[in-house]
mmCIF file of C-alpha atoms and ligand atoms in Angstrom:
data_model
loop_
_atom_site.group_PDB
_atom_site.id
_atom_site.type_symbol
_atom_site.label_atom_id
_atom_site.label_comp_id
_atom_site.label_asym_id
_atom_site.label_seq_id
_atom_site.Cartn_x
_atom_site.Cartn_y
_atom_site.Cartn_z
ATOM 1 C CA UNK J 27 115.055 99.105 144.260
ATOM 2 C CA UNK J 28 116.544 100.670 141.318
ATOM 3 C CA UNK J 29 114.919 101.555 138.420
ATOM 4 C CA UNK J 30 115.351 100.067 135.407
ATOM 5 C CA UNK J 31 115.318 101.912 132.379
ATOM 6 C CA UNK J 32 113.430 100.140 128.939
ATOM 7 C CA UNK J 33 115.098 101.213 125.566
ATOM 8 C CA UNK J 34 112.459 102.410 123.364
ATOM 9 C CA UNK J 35 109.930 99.607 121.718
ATOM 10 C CA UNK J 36 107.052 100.149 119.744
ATOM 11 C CA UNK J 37 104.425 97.956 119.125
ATOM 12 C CA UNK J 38 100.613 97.777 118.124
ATOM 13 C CA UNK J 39 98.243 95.436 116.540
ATOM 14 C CA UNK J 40 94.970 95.419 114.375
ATOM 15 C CA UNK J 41 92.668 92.625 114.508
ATOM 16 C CA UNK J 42 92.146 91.342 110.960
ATOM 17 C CA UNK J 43 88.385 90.835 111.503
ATOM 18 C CA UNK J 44 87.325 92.511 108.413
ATOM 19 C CA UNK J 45 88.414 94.849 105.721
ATOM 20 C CA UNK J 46 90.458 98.152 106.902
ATOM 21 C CA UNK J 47 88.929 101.307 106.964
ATOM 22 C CA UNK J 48 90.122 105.178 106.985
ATOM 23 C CA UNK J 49 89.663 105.452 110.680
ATOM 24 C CA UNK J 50 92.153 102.231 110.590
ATOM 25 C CA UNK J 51 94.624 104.105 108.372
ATOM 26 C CA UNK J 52 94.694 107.587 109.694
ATOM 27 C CA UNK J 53 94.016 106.460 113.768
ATOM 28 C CA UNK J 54 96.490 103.884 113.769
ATOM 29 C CA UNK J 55 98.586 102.535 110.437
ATOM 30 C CA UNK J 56 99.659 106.282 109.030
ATOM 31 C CA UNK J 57 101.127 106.519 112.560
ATOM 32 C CA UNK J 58 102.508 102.878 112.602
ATOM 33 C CA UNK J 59 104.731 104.664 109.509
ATOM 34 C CA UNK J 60 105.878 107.709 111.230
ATOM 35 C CA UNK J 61 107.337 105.427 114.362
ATOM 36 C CA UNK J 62 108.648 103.520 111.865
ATOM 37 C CA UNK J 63 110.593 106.090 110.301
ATOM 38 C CA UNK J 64 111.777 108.035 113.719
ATOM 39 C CA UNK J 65 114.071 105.167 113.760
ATOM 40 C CA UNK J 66 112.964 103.168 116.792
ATOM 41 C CA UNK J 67 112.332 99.454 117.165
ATOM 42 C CA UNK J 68 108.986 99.002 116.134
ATOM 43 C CA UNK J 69 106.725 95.428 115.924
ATOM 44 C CA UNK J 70 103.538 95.564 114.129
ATOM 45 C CA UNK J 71 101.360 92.823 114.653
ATOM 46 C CA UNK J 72 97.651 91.203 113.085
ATOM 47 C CA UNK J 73 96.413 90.167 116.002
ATOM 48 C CA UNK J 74 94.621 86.712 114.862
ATOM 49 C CA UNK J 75 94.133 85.805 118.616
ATOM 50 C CA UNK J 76 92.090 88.543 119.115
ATOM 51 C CA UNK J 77 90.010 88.359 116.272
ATOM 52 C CA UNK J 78 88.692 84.826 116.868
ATOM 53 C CA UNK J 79 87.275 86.360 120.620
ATOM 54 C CA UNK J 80 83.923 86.783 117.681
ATOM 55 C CA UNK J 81 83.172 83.917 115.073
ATOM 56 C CA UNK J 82 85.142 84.385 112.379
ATOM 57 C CA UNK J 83 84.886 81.762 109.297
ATOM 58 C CA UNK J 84 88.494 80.071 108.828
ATOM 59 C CA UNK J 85 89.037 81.053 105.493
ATOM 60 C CA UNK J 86 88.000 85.010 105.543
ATOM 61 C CA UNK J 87 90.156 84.489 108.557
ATOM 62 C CA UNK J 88 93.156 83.474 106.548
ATOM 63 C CA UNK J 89 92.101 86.224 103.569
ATOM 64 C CA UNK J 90 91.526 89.363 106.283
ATOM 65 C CA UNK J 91 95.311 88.383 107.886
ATOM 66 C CA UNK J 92 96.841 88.531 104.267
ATOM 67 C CA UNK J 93 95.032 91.350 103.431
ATOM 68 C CA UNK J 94 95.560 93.572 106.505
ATOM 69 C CA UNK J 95 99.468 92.308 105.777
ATOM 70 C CA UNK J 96 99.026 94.132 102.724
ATOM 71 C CA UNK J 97 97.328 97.046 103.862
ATOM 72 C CA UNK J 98 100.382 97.513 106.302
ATOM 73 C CA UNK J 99 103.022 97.180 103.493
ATOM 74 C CA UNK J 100 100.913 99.563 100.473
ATOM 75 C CA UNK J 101 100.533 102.064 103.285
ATOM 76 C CA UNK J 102 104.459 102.240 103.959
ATOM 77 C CA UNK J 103 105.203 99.327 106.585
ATOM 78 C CA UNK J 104 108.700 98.212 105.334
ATOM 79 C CA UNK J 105 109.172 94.425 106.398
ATOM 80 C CA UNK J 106 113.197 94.794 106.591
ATOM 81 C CA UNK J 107 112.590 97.784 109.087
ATOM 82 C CA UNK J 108 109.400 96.677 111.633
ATOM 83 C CA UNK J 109 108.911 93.487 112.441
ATOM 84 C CA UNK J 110 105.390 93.137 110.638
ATOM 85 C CA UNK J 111 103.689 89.505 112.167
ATOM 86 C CA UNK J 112 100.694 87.546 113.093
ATOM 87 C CA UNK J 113 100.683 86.932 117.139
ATOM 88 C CA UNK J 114 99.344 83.042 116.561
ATOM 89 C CA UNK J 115 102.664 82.153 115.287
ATOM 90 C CA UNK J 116 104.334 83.823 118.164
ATOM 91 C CA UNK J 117 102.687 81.640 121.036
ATOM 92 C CA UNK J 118 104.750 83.971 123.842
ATOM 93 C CA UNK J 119 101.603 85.832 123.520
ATOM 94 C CA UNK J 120 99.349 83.000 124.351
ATOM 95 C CA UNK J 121 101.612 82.238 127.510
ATOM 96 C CA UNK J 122 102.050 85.300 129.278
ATOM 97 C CA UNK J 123 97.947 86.375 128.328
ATOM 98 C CA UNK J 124 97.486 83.364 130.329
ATOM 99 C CA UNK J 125 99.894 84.655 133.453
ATOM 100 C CA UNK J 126 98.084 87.927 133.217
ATOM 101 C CA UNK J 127 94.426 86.239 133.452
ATOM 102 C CA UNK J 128 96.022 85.515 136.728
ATOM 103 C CA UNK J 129 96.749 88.909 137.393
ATOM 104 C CA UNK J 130 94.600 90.911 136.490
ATOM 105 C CA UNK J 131 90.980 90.998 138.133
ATOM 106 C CA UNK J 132 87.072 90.413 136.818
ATOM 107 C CA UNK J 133 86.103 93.757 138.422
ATOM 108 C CA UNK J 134 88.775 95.453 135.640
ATOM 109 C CA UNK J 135 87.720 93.393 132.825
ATOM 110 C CA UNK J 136 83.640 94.457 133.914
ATOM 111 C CA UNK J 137 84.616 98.308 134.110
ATOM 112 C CA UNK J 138 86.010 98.108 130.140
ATOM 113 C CA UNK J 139 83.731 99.650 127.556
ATOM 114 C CA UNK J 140 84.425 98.016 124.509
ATOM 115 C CA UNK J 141 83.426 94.392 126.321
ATOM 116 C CA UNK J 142 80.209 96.368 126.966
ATOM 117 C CA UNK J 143 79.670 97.480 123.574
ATOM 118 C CA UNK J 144 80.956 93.713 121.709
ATOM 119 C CA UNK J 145 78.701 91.872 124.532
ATOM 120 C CA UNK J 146 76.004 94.090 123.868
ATOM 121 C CA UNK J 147 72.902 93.181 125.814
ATOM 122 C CA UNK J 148 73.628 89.141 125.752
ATOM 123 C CA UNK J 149 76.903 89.274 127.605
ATOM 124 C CA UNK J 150 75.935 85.475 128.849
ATOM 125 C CA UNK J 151 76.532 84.360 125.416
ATOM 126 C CA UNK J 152 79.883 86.075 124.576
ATOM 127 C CA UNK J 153 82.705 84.436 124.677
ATOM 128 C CA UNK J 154 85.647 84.459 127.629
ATOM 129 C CA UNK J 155 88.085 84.999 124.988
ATOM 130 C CA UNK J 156 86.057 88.433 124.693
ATOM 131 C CA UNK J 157 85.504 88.780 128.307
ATOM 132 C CA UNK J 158 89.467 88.240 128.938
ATOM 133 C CA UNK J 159 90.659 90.053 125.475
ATOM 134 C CA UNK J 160 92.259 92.898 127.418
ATOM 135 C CA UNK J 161 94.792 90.962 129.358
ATOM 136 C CA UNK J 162 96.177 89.201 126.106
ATOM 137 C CA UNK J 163 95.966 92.691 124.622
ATOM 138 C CA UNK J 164 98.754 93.290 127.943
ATOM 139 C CA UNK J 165 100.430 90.590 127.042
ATOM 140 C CA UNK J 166 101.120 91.722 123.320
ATOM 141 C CA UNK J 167 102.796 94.858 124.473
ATOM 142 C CA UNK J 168 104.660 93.876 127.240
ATOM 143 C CA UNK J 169 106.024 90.338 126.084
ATOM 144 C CA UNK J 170 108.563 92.747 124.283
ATOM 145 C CA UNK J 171 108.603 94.791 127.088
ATOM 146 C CA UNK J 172 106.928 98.218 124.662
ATOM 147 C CA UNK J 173 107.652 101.322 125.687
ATOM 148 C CA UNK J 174 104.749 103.134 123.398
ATOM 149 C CA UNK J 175 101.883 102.026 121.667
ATOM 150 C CA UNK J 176 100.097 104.105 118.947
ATOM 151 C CA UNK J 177 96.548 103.177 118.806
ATOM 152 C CA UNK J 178 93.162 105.312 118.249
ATOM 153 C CA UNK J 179 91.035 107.029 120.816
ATOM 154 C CA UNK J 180 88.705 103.839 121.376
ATOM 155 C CA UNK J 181 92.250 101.870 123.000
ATOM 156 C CA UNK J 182 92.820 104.305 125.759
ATOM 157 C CA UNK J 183 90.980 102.318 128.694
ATOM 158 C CA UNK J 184 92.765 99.245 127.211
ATOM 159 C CA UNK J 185 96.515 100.610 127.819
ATOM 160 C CA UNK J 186 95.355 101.927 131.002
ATOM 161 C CA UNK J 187 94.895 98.486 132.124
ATOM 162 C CA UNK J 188 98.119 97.318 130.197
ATOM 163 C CA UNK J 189 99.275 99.746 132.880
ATOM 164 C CA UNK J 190 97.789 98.492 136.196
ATOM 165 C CA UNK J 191 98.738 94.746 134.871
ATOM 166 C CA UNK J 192 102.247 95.625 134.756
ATOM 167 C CA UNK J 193 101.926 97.322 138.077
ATOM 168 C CA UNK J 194 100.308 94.916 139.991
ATOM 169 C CA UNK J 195 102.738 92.293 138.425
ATOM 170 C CA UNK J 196 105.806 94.080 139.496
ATOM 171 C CA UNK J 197 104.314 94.673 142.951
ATOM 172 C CA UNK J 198 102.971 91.074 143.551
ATOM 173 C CA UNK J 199 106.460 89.736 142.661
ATOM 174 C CA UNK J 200 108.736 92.399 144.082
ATOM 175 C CA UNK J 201 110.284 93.088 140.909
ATOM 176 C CA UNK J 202 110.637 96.135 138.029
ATOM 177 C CA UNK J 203 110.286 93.730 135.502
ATOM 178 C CA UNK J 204 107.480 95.155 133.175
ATOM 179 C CA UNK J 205 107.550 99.021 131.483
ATOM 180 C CA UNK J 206 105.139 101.243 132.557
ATOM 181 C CA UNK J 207 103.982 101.681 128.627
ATOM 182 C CA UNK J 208 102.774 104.983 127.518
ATOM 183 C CA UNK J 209 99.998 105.027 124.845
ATOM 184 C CA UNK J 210 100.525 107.395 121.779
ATOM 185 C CA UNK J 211 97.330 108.779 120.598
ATOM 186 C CA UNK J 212 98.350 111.764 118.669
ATOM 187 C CA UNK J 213 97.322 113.909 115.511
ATOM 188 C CA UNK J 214 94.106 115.370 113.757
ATOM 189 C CA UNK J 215 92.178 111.809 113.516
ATOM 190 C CA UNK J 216 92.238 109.720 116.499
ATOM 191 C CA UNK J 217 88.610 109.119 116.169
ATOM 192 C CA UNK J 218 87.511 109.026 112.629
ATOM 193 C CA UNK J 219 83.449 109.379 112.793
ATOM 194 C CA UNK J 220 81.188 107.474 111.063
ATOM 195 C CA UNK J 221 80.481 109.778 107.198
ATOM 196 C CA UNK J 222 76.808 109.285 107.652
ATOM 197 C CA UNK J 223 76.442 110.227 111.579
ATOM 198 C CA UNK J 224 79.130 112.268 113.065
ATOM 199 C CA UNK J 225 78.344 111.045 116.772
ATOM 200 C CA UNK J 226 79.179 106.808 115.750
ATOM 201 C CA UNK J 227 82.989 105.730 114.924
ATOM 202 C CA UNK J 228 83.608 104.647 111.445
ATOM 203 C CA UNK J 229 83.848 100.854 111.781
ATOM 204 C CA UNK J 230 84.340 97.904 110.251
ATOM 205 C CA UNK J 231 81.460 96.243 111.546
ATOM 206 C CA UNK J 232 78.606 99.261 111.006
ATOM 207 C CA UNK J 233 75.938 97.805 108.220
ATOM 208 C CA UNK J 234 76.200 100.619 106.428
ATOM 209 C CA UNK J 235 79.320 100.698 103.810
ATOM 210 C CA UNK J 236 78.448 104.322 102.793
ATOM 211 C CA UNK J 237 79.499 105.183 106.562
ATOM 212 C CA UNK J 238 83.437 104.720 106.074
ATOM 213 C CA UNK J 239 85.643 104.309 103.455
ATOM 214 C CA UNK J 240 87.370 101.139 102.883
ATOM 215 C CA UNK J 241 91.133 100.628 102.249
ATOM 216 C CA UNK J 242 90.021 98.463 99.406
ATOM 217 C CA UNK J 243 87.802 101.189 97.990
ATOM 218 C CA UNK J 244 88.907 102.678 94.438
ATOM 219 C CA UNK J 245 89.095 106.349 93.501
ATOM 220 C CA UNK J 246 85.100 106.547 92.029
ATOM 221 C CA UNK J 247 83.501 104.565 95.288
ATOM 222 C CA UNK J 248 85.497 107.144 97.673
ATOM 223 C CA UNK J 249 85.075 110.380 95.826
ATOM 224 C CA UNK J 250 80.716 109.298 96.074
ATOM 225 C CA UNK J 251 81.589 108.096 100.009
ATOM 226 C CA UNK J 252 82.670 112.096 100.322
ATOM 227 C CA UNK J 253 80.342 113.778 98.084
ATOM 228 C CA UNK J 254 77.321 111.868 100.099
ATOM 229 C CA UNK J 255 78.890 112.497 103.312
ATOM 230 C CA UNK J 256 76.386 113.996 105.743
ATOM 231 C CA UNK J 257 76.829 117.840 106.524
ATOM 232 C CA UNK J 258 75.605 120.718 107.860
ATOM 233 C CA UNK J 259 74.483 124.233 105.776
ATOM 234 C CA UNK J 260 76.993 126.891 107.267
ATOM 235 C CA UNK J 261 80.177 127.545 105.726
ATOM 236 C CA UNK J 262 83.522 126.588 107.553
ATOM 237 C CA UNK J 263 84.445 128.438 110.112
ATOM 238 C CA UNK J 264 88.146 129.488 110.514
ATOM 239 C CA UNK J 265 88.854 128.489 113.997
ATOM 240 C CA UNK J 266 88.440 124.687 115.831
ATOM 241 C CA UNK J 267 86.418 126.154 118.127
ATOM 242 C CA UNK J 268 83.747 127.041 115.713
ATOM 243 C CA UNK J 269 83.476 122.951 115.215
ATOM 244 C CA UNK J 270 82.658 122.213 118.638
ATOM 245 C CA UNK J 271 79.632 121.331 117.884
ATOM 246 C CA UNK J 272 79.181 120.408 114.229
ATOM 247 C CA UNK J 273 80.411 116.868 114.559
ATOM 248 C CA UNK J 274 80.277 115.252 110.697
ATOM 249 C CA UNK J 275 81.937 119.143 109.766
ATOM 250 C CA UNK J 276 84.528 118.653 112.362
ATOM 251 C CA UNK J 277 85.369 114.977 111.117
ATOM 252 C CA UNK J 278 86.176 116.033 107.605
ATOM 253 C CA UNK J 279 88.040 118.702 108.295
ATOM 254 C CA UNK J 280 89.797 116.370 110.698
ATOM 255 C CA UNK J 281 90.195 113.998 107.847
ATOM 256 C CA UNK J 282 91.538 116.556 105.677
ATOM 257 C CA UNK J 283 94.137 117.737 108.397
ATOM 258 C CA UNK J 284 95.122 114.166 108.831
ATOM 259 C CA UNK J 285 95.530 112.911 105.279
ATOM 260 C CA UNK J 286 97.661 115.971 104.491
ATOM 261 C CA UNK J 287 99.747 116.458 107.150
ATOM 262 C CA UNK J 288 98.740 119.541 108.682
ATOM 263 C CA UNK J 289 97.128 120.545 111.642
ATOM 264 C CA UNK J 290 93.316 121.403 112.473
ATOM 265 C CA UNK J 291 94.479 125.538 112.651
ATOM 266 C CA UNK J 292 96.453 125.413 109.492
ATOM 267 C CA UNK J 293 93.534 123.430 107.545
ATOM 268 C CA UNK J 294 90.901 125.930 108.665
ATOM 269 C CA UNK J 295 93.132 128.757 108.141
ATOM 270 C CA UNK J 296 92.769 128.298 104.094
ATOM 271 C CA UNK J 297 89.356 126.827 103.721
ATOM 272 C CA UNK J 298 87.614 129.097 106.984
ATOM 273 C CA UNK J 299 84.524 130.643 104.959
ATOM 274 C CA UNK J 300 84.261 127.734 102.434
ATOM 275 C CA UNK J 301 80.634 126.168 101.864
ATOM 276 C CA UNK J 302 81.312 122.502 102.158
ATOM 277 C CA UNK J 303 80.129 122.582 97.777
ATOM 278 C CA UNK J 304 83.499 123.619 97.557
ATOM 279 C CA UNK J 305 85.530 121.657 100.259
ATOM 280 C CA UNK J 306 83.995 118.712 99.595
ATOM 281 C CA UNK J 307 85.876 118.332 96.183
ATOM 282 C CA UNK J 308 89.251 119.693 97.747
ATOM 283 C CA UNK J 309 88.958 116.494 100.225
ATOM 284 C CA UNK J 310 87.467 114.035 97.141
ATOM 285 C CA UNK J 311 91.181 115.414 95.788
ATOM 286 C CA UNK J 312 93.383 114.711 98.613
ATOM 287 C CA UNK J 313 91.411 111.313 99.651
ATOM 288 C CA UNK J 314 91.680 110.207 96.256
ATOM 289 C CA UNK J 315 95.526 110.932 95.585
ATOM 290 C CA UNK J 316 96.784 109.442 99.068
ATOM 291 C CA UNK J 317 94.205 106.895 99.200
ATOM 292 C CA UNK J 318 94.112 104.938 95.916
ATOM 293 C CA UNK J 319 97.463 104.237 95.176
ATOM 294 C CA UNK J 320 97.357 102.220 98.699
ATOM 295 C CA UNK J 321 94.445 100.056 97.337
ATOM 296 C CA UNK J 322 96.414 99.749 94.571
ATOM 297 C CA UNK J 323 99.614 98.073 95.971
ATOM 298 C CA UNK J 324 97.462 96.295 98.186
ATOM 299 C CA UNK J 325 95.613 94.387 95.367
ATOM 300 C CA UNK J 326 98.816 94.409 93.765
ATOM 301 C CA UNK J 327 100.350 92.505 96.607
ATOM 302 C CA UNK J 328 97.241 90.086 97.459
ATOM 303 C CA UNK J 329 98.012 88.608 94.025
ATOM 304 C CA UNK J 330 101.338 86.632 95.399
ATOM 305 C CA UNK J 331 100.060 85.478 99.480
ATOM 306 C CA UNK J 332 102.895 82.875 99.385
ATOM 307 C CA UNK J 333 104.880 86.331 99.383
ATOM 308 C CA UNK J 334 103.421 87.678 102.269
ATOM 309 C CA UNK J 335 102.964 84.399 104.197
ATOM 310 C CA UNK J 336 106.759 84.422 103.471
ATOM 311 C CA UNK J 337 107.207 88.170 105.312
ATOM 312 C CA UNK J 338 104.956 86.896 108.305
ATOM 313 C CA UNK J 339 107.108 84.190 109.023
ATOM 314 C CA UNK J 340 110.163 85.861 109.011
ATOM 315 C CA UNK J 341 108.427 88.727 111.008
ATOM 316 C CA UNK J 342 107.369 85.631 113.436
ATOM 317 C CA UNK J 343 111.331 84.437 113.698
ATOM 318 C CA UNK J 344 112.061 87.902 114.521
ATOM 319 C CA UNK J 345 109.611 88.725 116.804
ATOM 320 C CA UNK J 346 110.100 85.336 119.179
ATOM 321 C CA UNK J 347 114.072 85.932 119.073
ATOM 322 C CA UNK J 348 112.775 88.911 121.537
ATOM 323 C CA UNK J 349 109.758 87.356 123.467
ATOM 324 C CA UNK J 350 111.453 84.063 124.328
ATOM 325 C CA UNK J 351 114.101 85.405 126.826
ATOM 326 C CA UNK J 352 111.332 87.793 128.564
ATOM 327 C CA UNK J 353 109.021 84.832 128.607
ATOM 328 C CA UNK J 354 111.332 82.639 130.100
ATOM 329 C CA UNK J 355 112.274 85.288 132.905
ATOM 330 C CA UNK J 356 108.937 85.788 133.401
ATOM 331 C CA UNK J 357 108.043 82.118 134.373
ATOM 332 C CA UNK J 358 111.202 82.130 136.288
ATOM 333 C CA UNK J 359 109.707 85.063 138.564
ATOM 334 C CA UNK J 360 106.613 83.326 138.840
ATOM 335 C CA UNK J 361 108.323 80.072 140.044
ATOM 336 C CA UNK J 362 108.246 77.575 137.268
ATOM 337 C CA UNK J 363 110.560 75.417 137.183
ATOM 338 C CA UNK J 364 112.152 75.420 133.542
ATOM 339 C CA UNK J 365 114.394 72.017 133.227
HETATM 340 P P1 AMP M 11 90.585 97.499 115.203
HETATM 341 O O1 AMP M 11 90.154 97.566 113.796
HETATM 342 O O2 AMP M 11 89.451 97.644 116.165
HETATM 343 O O3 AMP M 11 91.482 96.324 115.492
HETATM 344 O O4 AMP M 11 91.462 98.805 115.439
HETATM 345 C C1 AMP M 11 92.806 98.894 115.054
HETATM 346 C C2 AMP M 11 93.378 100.244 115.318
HETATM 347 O O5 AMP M 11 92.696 101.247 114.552
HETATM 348 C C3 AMP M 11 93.295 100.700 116.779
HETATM 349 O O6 AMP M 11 94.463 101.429 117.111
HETATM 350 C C4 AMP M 11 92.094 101.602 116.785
HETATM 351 O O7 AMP M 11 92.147 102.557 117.822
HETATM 352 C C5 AMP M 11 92.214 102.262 115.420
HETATM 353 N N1 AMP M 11 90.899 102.702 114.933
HETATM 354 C C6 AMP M 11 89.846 101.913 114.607
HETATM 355 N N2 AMP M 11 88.780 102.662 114.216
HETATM 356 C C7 AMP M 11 89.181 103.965 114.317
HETATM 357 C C8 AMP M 11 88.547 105.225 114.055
HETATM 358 N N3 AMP M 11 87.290 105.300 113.615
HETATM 359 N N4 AMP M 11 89.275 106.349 114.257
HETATM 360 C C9 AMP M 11 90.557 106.294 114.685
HETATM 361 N N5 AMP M 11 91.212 105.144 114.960
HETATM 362 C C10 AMP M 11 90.536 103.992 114.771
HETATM 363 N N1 LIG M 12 92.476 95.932 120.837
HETATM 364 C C1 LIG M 12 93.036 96.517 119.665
HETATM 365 C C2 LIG M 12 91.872 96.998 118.772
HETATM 366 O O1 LIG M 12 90.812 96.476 118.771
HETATM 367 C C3 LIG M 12 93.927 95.565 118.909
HETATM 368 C C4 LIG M 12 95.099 95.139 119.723
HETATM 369 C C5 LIG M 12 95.342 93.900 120.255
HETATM 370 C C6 LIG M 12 96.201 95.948 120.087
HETATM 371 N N2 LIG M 12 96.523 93.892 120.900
HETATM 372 C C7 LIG M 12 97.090 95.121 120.828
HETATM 373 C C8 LIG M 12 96.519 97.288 119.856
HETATM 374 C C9 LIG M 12 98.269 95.618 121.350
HETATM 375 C C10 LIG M 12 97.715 97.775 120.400
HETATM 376 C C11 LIG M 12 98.582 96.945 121.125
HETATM 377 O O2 LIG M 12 92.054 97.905 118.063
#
């Protein structure tokens, strides 16, 4: 069989389950930007259907969707040139996640650590949605038959799977119908650690607010996040491998590398030597300057949602006038008849 070789696709998704934080930004959105401008197709979706796999009240539903819109326009997500989206209004996603639940198996979905961490010890009680979340996750990317997905650290098992389900599809069926995708998990901050314990991911859903900064968060609450920001006494050191194992130092110099655009080296070239008295303030700088303005144009843009219900739907148009066809040769492989 020949090959056949996929023109270059990007897409990735955030579940708008709560409020953005920096670990969303610098792990996953910042890089959403840079795809976008490399001049590749590139679909960026809220991924409602994914969000509901946990209760989430209808109407903070509806306000987290508009708002992660938001975030992903303030941070530099240009509607005319990515196809920005929620996947309930594209129900191609809905139809081939159900295919895939035919594809791929319960042993994969019981080997994936994030069900293990959302289930936590009453797995009985969580919901299939959760148990089956990876292969509609599969079916986001490959419905426009992706090429590369940027995502954070915590994703990598997931596109592995995305992987074997587009394997084991092309192999039950005797086809090369599905890209092989290739994740993108690249730069200084694919795992942003919690600010008040360098060993837990900054998340959404820790208890703790002083633990990550929020998107939403203006200039004074970050610059206290940062000066309260848990530490160690020695000064910086001027190579990465003096932060092996000082994990909160290593995740704001990380931070610092990320938000300005230079690598771990180059960062730790100028402030090697530095007590964290005076880096601390450099990175309150830096956080603050890139940072608020985003919070800015986000509330800016959260006053007008008919605007940005307006951008989803034509993002929705968009994004179906290239699912449809693969949809429809995808239930044509699997034998349904389509009259
Ligand atoms: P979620 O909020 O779980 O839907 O995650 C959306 C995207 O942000 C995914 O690509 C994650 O990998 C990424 N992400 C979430 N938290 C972090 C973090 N602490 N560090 C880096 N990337 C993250
Ligand atoms: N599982 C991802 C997360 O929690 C969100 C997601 C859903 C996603 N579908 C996707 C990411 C497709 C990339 C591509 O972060």
């Amino acid at each position: 069989m020949t090959e056949v070789v996929h023109t270059p696709r990007v897409f990735s998704g955030i579940q708008p389950s709560g409020g953005l934080t920096l670990g969303n930004y610098l792990g996953a959105i910042k890089r959403f930007v840079d795809m976008q401008e490399s001049g590749v197709e590139t679909l960026y979706c809220m991924v409602d259907l994914h969000a509901i796999t946990v209760w989430q009240d209808p109407a903070d539903l509806r306000h987290n969707t508009r708002e992660l819109a938001a975030g992903y326009i303030a941070a530099g997500l240009d509607p005319t040139k990515s196809i920005l989206f929620n996947q309930s209004q594209v129900s191609a996603h809905a139809e081939l996640g159900w295919i895939f639940n035919c594809v791929a198996r319960m042993g994969w979905m019981k080997r994936m650590t994030q069900f293990k961490d959302k289930a936590g010890k009453n797995a009985e009680n969580a919901s299939l949605g959760l148990f089956g979340y990876p292969a509609l996750m599969a079916a986001d990317i490959l419905i426009y038959h992706s090429t590369h997905v940027p995502v954070g650290e915590d994703q990598k098992q997931h596109l592995e799977l995305t992987r074997d389900v587009a394997t084991k599809f092309n192999h039950d069926f005797g086809v090369d119908f599905f890209p092989i995708t290739e994740p993108v998990i690249e730069g200084a901050a694919t795992r942003v650690m919690s600010l008040r314990d360098g060993s837990k991911k900054m998340s959404k859903s820790d208890p703790s607010d002083a633990s990550r900064i929020n998107m939403t968060d203006d200039a004074e609450t970050i610059a206290k996040k940062i000066r309260k920001a848990k530490t160690d006494p020695d000064a910086l050191p001027s190579e990465a491998d003096g932060l092996k194992e000082r994990h909160e130092a290593r995740n704001l110099v990380n931070i610092f590398a990320a938000l300005s655009d230079q690598s771990v080296d180059a960062v730790l070239a100028d402030v090697g030597g530095k007590q964290f008295s005076e880096f601390k303030p450099m990175l309150v700088d830096l956080a603050v300057e890139k940072l608020s303005p985003i919070s800015t144009e986000m509330a800016r843009l959260m006053n007008d949602p008919a605007e940005i219900d307006r951008i989803l739907g034509e993002g929705s148009n968009r994004a179906r006038t290239i699912a449809n066809p693969i949809l429809q040769k995808t239930y044509d492989i699997v034998g349904m008849i389509r009259s």
